Amino acid sequence: MPDTAFDPFASAAVITMARQGRTPRPLDLPVALRPRDAAEAYAVQDAVVRERGEIVGWKVGAASPQAQPARAALTRDSVWVEQPGQEVNLSAIGFAVMGVEAELVYELGADLSARATPYSAAEVLAAMVSVRAAIEVCDTRFAAWAQQGEWSRLADQACHGALIVGSGLTDVASVQPLVQGVNLSVNGSVAVQHATWGNPAGDPLRLLVWLANEGARSLGGLRAGQWVTTGSCTGTVMVAPGTVVVADFPGVGRAEVKFD
């Protein structure tokens, strides 16, 4: 549990007011309001998310196959699901920076509520009803990109800006992430290409299981209809207004977004 001397709500208010444009963006949280560990960072993040609105998704990732995962809950105002024949256009004005990443996102078809017995990998995989291509847009509520400590960035929804969910497959078990290729294109030119999995976290199933058993507990667990995006397969590519970005996972699906 967070130290009782630490006030996550005061810290969350700084992030929220900066996001809403009610105060200037700080370079970092005030020293007394900076989370000192993951527990405090999640306490801040949870307060930010609860104020922001309904949770419709999650991001989860890890620095390596052995590293402790990290997550952020995503609210309805930052998640777009592509519809056939309709483009997703986002206003660049709403972002401080626009860092794009190609990711695989899983769709929950059943609740995975917190319970005493941990969910098995088979149970978690069985709860997923589709896997799709996605683009995460990374952003910050701070005044500069990546100039804060890791806990401040985690508190700020782990640098989440937007999620665009594209096309994919309902045969989830047929997708083999560790041998899955990916292409990230910017204005028609390939910016990043991997013949096989480029995600440093390794198998995304480990991340999904951690999220179901630990990561999502403080916000009520995972719910049917939510999306879980499982970390960057391409690194972060910074783009400018007027850019069209396409994430293509051959054999699985593609996602596209234009920044106006």
Tab-separated table of C-alpha atoms in Angstrom:
chain	number	residue	atom	x	y	z
A	1	MET	CA	0.000	0.000	0.000
A	2	PRO	CA	1.196	3.581	-0.636
A	3	ASP	CA	2.763	5.452	2.289
A	4	THR	CA	0.026	7.350	4.163
A	5	ALA	CA	2.196	10.471	3.989
A	6	PHE	CA	1.935	10.431	0.202
A	7	ASP	CA	-1.170	12.032	-1.325
A	8	PRO	CA	-1.938	10.376	-4.681
A	9	PHE	CA	-4.982	12.580	-5.229
A	10	ALA	CA	-2.947	15.782	-5.047
A	11	SER	CA	-0.461	14.276	-7.471
A	12	ALA	CA	-3.243	13.142	-9.810
A	13	ALA	CA	-4.748	16.630	-9.759
A	14	VAL	CA	-1.527	18.079	-11.194
A	15	ILE	CA	-1.663	15.643	-14.116
A	16	THR	CA	-5.384	16.134	-14.685
A	17	MET	CA	-5.241	19.927	-14.684
A	18	ALA	CA	-2.317	19.869	-17.114
A	19	ARG	CA	-4.249	17.518	-19.431
A	20	GLN	CA	-7.277	19.789	-19.305
A	21	GLY	CA	-5.204	22.909	-19.984
A	22	ARG	CA	-6.198	24.472	-16.680
A	23	THR	CA	-2.566	24.847	-15.577
A	24	PRO	CA	0.754	24.938	-17.453
A	25	ARG	CA	2.386	21.567	-18.040
A	26	PRO	CA	5.063	20.965	-15.364
A	27	LEU	CA	8.450	19.485	-16.205
A	28	ASP	CA	7.734	16.897	-13.502
A	29	LEU	CA	5.478	16.512	-10.495
A	30	PRO	CA	6.432	18.641	-7.490
A	31	VAL	CA	9.032	16.794	-5.426
A	32	ALA	CA	6.627	16.096	-2.547
A	33	LEU	CA	4.077	14.660	-4.984
A	34	ARG	CA	6.393	12.397	-6.980
A	35	PRO	CA	5.634	8.697	-6.477
A	36	ARG	CA	8.594	6.818	-5.064
A	37	ASP	CA	7.694	3.321	-6.197
A	38	ALA	CA	5.249	1.387	-8.348
A	39	ALA	CA	2.561	1.216	-5.642
A	40	GLU	CA	2.466	5.007	-5.300
A	41	ALA	CA	2.596	5.478	-9.070
A	42	TYR	CA	-0.399	3.192	-9.543
A	43	ALA	CA	-2.305	4.987	-6.788
A	44	VAL	CA	-1.831	8.235	-8.722
A	45	GLN	CA	-2.640	6.619	-12.061
A	46	ASP	CA	-5.826	5.066	-10.686
A	47	ALA	CA	-6.982	8.466	-9.427
A	48	VAL	CA	-6.203	10.019	-12.830
A	49	VAL	CA	-8.165	7.292	-14.616
A	50	ARG	CA	-11.188	7.407	-12.307
A	51	GLU	CA	-11.499	11.148	-12.887
A	52	ARG	CA	-11.028	10.749	-16.633
A	53	GLY	CA	-13.907	8.353	-17.249
A	54	GLU	CA	-14.995	4.832	-18.144
A	55	ILE	CA	-12.258	2.242	-18.560
A	56	VAL	CA	-12.467	0.550	-21.969
A	57	GLY	CA	-8.962	-0.851	-22.262
A	58	TRP	CA	-5.476	-1.353	-20.900
A	59	LYS	CA	-1.885	-1.109	-22.016
A	60	VAL	CA	0.628	-3.565	-20.633
A	61	GLY	CA	4.285	-4.122	-21.397
A	62	ALA	CA	7.669	-5.103	-20.042
A	63	ALA	CA	11.286	-4.288	-20.798
A	64	SER	CA	12.215	-7.960	-21.295
A	65	PRO	CA	10.648	-11.423	-21.034
A	66	GLN	CA	11.802	-11.575	-17.395
A	67	ALA	CA	11.011	-8.002	-16.346
A	68	GLN	CA	8.103	-7.017	-14.133
A	69	PRO	CA	5.234	-5.836	-16.361
A	70	ALA	CA	3.655	-2.398	-16.045
A	71	ARG	CA	0.169	-1.286	-17.018
A	72	ALA	CA	-2.107	1.667	-17.538
A	73	ALA	CA	-5.879	1.737	-17.761
A	74	LEU	CA	-7.307	3.476	-20.845
A	75	THR	CA	-10.514	5.482	-20.886
A	76	ARG	CA	-13.150	5.866	-23.583
A	77	ASP	CA	-11.947	9.314	-24.645
A	78	SER	CA	-8.595	7.935	-25.862
A	79	VAL	CA	-9.596	4.703	-27.642
A	80	TRP	CA	-10.805	4.502	-31.256
A	81	VAL	CA	-11.949	1.311	-32.975
A	82	GLU	CA	-11.765	1.443	-36.775
A	83	GLN	CA	-15.002	0.804	-38.638
A	84	PRO	CA	-15.087	-0.467	-42.261
A	85	GLY	CA	-14.830	2.424	-44.687
A	86	GLN	CA	-14.235	5.015	-41.986
A	87	GLU	CA	-10.863	6.633	-41.326
A	88	VAL	CA	-9.633	7.532	-37.864
A	89	ASN	CA	-8.507	11.166	-37.897
A	90	LEU	CA	-7.033	12.683	-34.758
A	91	SER	CA	-6.362	16.354	-34.232
A	92	ALA	CA	-2.674	16.956	-33.599
A	93	ILE	CA	-3.654	19.926	-31.428
A	94	GLY	CA	-4.664	17.517	-28.691
A	95	PHE	CA	-1.163	16.101	-28.282
A	96	ALA	CA	2.047	17.492	-26.810
A	97	VAL	CA	4.014	14.885	-28.763
A	98	MET	CA	2.931	12.097	-31.115
A	99	GLY	CA	4.995	8.953	-30.779
A	100	VAL	CA	3.503	6.034	-32.706
A	101	GLU	CA	3.970	2.336	-32.047
A	102	ALA	CA	2.621	-0.790	-33.768
A	103	GLU	CA	1.092	-3.182	-31.242
A	104	LEU	CA	-1.104	-6.270	-30.995
A	105	VAL	CA	-4.307	-5.730	-29.055
A	106	TYR	CA	-6.538	-8.421	-27.562
A	107	GLU	CA	-10.303	-8.144	-27.086
A	108	LEU	CA	-11.903	-9.575	-23.967
A	109	GLY	CA	-15.046	-11.616	-24.449
A	110	ALA	CA	-15.532	-12.451	-20.768
A	111	ASP	CA	-14.905	-10.841	-17.410
A	112	LEU	CA	-11.717	-11.771	-15.565
A	113	SER	CA	-12.645	-10.452	-12.152
A	114	ALA	CA	-10.231	-10.567	-9.227
A	115	ARG	CA	-10.318	-13.932	-7.468
A	116	ALA	CA	-8.279	-15.852	-4.908
A	117	THR	CA	-7.140	-18.550	-7.346
A	118	PRO	CA	-4.899	-17.158	-10.089
A	119	TYR	CA	-6.091	-17.463	-13.674
A	120	SER	CA	-4.107	-19.907	-15.784
A	121	ALA	CA	-2.675	-18.931	-19.152
A	122	ALA	CA	-5.267	-21.184	-20.808
A	123	GLU	CA	-8.130	-19.435	-19.000
A	124	VAL	CA	-6.858	-15.998	-19.955
A	125	LEU	CA	-6.369	-16.958	-23.597
A	126	ALA	CA	-9.853	-18.508	-23.698
A	127	ALA	CA	-11.341	-15.191	-22.525
A	128	MET	CA	-9.959	-13.399	-25.584
A	129	VAL	CA	-12.261	-13.249	-28.616
A	130	SER	CA	-10.081	-11.399	-31.111
A	131	VAL	CA	-6.550	-10.187	-31.684
A	132	ARG	CA	-6.011	-7.126	-33.835
A	133	ALA	CA	-3.459	-4.715	-35.179
A	134	ALA	CA	-3.259	-1.457	-33.274
A	135	ILE	CA	-1.413	1.838	-33.105
A	136	GLU	CA	-0.678	3.363	-29.744
A	137	VAL	CA	0.060	7.065	-29.735
A	138	CYS	CA	2.424	7.968	-26.913
A	139	ASP	CA	2.088	11.396	-25.335
A	140	THR	CA	2.787	13.230	-22.088
A	141	ARG	CA	1.038	15.645	-19.778
A	142	PHE	CA	4.439	17.024	-18.809
A	143	ALA	CA	6.280	19.885	-20.478
A	144	ALA	CA	8.973	17.720	-22.081
A	145	TRP	CA	9.167	14.159	-23.354
A	146	ALA	CA	10.949	11.534	-21.224
A	147	GLN	CA	12.537	14.007	-18.805
A	148	GLN	CA	10.792	12.595	-15.727
A	149	GLY	CA	11.501	9.652	-13.469
A	150	GLU	CA	9.934	6.303	-14.308
A	151	TRP	CA	7.329	6.541	-11.538
A	152	SER	CA	6.101	9.957	-12.680
A	153	ARG	CA	5.735	8.583	-16.206
A	154	LEU	CA	3.887	5.522	-14.940
A	155	ALA	CA	1.557	7.762	-12.940
A	156	ASP	CA	0.846	9.664	-16.173
A	157	GLN	CA	-0.869	6.589	-17.664
A	158	ALA	CA	2.529	5.271	-18.789
A	159	CYS	CA	2.754	7.977	-21.472
A	160	HIS	CA	-0.491	6.939	-23.149
A	161	GLY	CA	-2.004	9.315	-25.686
A	162	ALA	CA	-4.422	7.295	-27.825
A	163	LEU	CA	-5.132	3.780	-29.048
A	164	ILE	CA	-6.412	2.964	-32.529
A	165	VAL	CA	-7.722	-0.590	-32.877
A	166	GLY	CA	-7.713	-1.937	-36.409
A	167	SER	CA	-8.639	-5.198	-38.124
A	168	GLY	CA	-7.700	-8.659	-36.946
A	169	LEU	CA	-8.697	-12.255	-36.345
A	170	THR	CA	-11.216	-14.029	-34.144
A	171	ASP	CA	-9.138	-17.221	-34.180
A	172	VAL	CA	-6.934	-16.015	-31.338
A	173	ALA	CA	-5.101	-19.318	-30.891
A	174	SER	CA	-3.890	-19.209	-34.504
A	175	VAL	CA	-1.824	-16.080	-33.872
A	176	GLN	CA	1.779	-16.891	-32.982
A	177	PRO	CA	3.225	-13.591	-31.726
A	178	LEU	CA	6.858	-14.694	-31.405
A	179	VAL	CA	7.078	-15.360	-35.154
A	180	GLN	CA	4.741	-12.539	-36.204
A	181	GLY	CA	6.090	-9.903	-38.564
A	182	VAL	CA	5.230	-6.215	-38.403
A	183	ASN	CA	5.573	-3.115	-40.589
A	184	LEU	CA	5.100	0.462	-39.427
A	185	SER	CA	4.697	2.953	-42.265
A	186	VAL	CA	4.677	6.738	-42.122
A	187	ASN	CA	3.250	8.604	-45.117
A	188	GLY	CA	3.630	5.524	-47.273
A	189	SER	CA	7.258	4.796	-46.407
A	190	VAL	CA	8.293	1.934	-44.150
A	191	ALA	CA	9.718	3.372	-40.926
A	192	VAL	CA	10.205	0.094	-39.025
A	193	GLN	CA	10.024	-3.492	-40.223
A	194	HIS	CA	10.555	-6.743	-38.326
A	195	ALA	CA	10.313	-10.176	-39.931
A	196	THR	CA	9.558	-11.664	-36.518
A	197	TRP	CA	8.379	-10.355	-33.179
A	198	GLY	CA	9.923	-7.010	-32.260
A	199	ASN	CA	8.376	-6.662	-28.809
A	200	PRO	CA	11.033	-6.739	-26.044
A	201	ALA	CA	8.504	-8.183	-23.574
A	202	GLY	CA	8.424	-11.514	-25.396
A	203	ASP	CA	5.217	-13.542	-25.335
A	204	PRO	CA	2.231	-11.215	-24.751
A	205	LEU	CA	0.340	-14.030	-23.032
A	206	ARG	CA	2.583	-13.573	-19.980
A	207	LEU	CA	1.545	-9.913	-19.888
A	208	LEU	CA	-2.144	-10.760	-20.200
A	209	VAL	CA	-1.933	-13.277	-17.358
A	210	TRP	CA	-0.134	-10.779	-15.115
A	211	LEU	CA	-2.725	-8.128	-15.894
A	212	ALA	CA	-5.603	-10.473	-15.079
A	213	ASN	CA	-4.086	-11.728	-11.827
A	214	GLU	CA	-2.327	-8.622	-10.513
A	215	GLY	CA	-2.226	-5.536	-12.679
A	216	ALA	CA	-5.936	-4.783	-13.049
A	217	ARG	CA	-7.016	-5.643	-9.476
A	218	SER	CA	-7.046	-2.114	-8.076
A	219	LEU	CA	-9.490	-0.987	-10.771
A	220	GLY	CA	-11.857	-3.930	-10.533
A	221	GLY	CA	-10.264	-6.441	-12.893
A	222	LEU	CA	-10.750	-7.019	-16.609
A	223	ARG	CA	-14.159	-6.762	-18.232
A	224	ALA	CA	-15.746	-8.171	-21.378
A	225	GLY	CA	-15.494	-5.713	-24.243
A	226	GLN	CA	-12.245	-4.147	-23.044
A	227	TRP	CA	-9.107	-4.037	-25.173
A	228	VAL	CA	-5.607	-4.905	-23.986
A	229	THR	CA	-2.696	-3.636	-26.048
A	230	THR	CA	0.489	-5.532	-25.346
A	231	GLY	CA	3.435	-3.222	-25.954
A	232	SER	CA	5.411	-1.825	-28.837
A	233	CYS	CA	6.702	-4.110	-31.587
A	234	THR	CA	8.452	-1.240	-33.367
A	235	GLY	CA	9.767	1.178	-30.770
A	236	THR	CA	8.436	4.730	-30.731
A	237	VAL	CA	8.504	6.806	-33.930
A	238	MET	CA	7.827	10.521	-33.538
A	239	VAL	CA	5.564	12.026	-36.196
A	240	ALA	CA	4.244	15.463	-37.134
A	241	PRO	CA	0.817	16.894	-37.999
A	242	GLY	CA	-0.412	15.806	-41.429
A	243	THR	CA	1.065	12.329	-41.056
A	244	VAL	CA	-0.658	9.076	-41.996
A	245	VAL	CA	0.534	6.058	-39.995
A	246	VAL	CA	-0.178	2.404	-40.824
A	247	ALA	CA	0.618	-0.593	-38.632
A	248	ASP	CA	0.501	-3.857	-40.580
A	249	PHE	CA	0.788	-7.302	-39.013
A	250	PRO	CA	0.801	-9.618	-42.066
A	251	GLY	CA	-1.780	-12.374	-41.769
A	252	VAL	CA	-3.436	-10.692	-38.766
A	253	GLY	CA	-4.583	-7.165	-39.605
A	254	ARG	CA	-3.765	-3.504	-40.010
A	255	ALA	CA	-4.547	-0.221	-38.295
A	256	GLU	CA	-4.338	3.304	-39.708
A	257	VAL	CA	-4.554	6.818	-38.320
A	258	LYS	CA	-4.165	10.306	-39.762
A	259	PHE	CA	-3.105	13.286	-37.673
A	260	ASP	CA	-4.834	16.452	-38.926
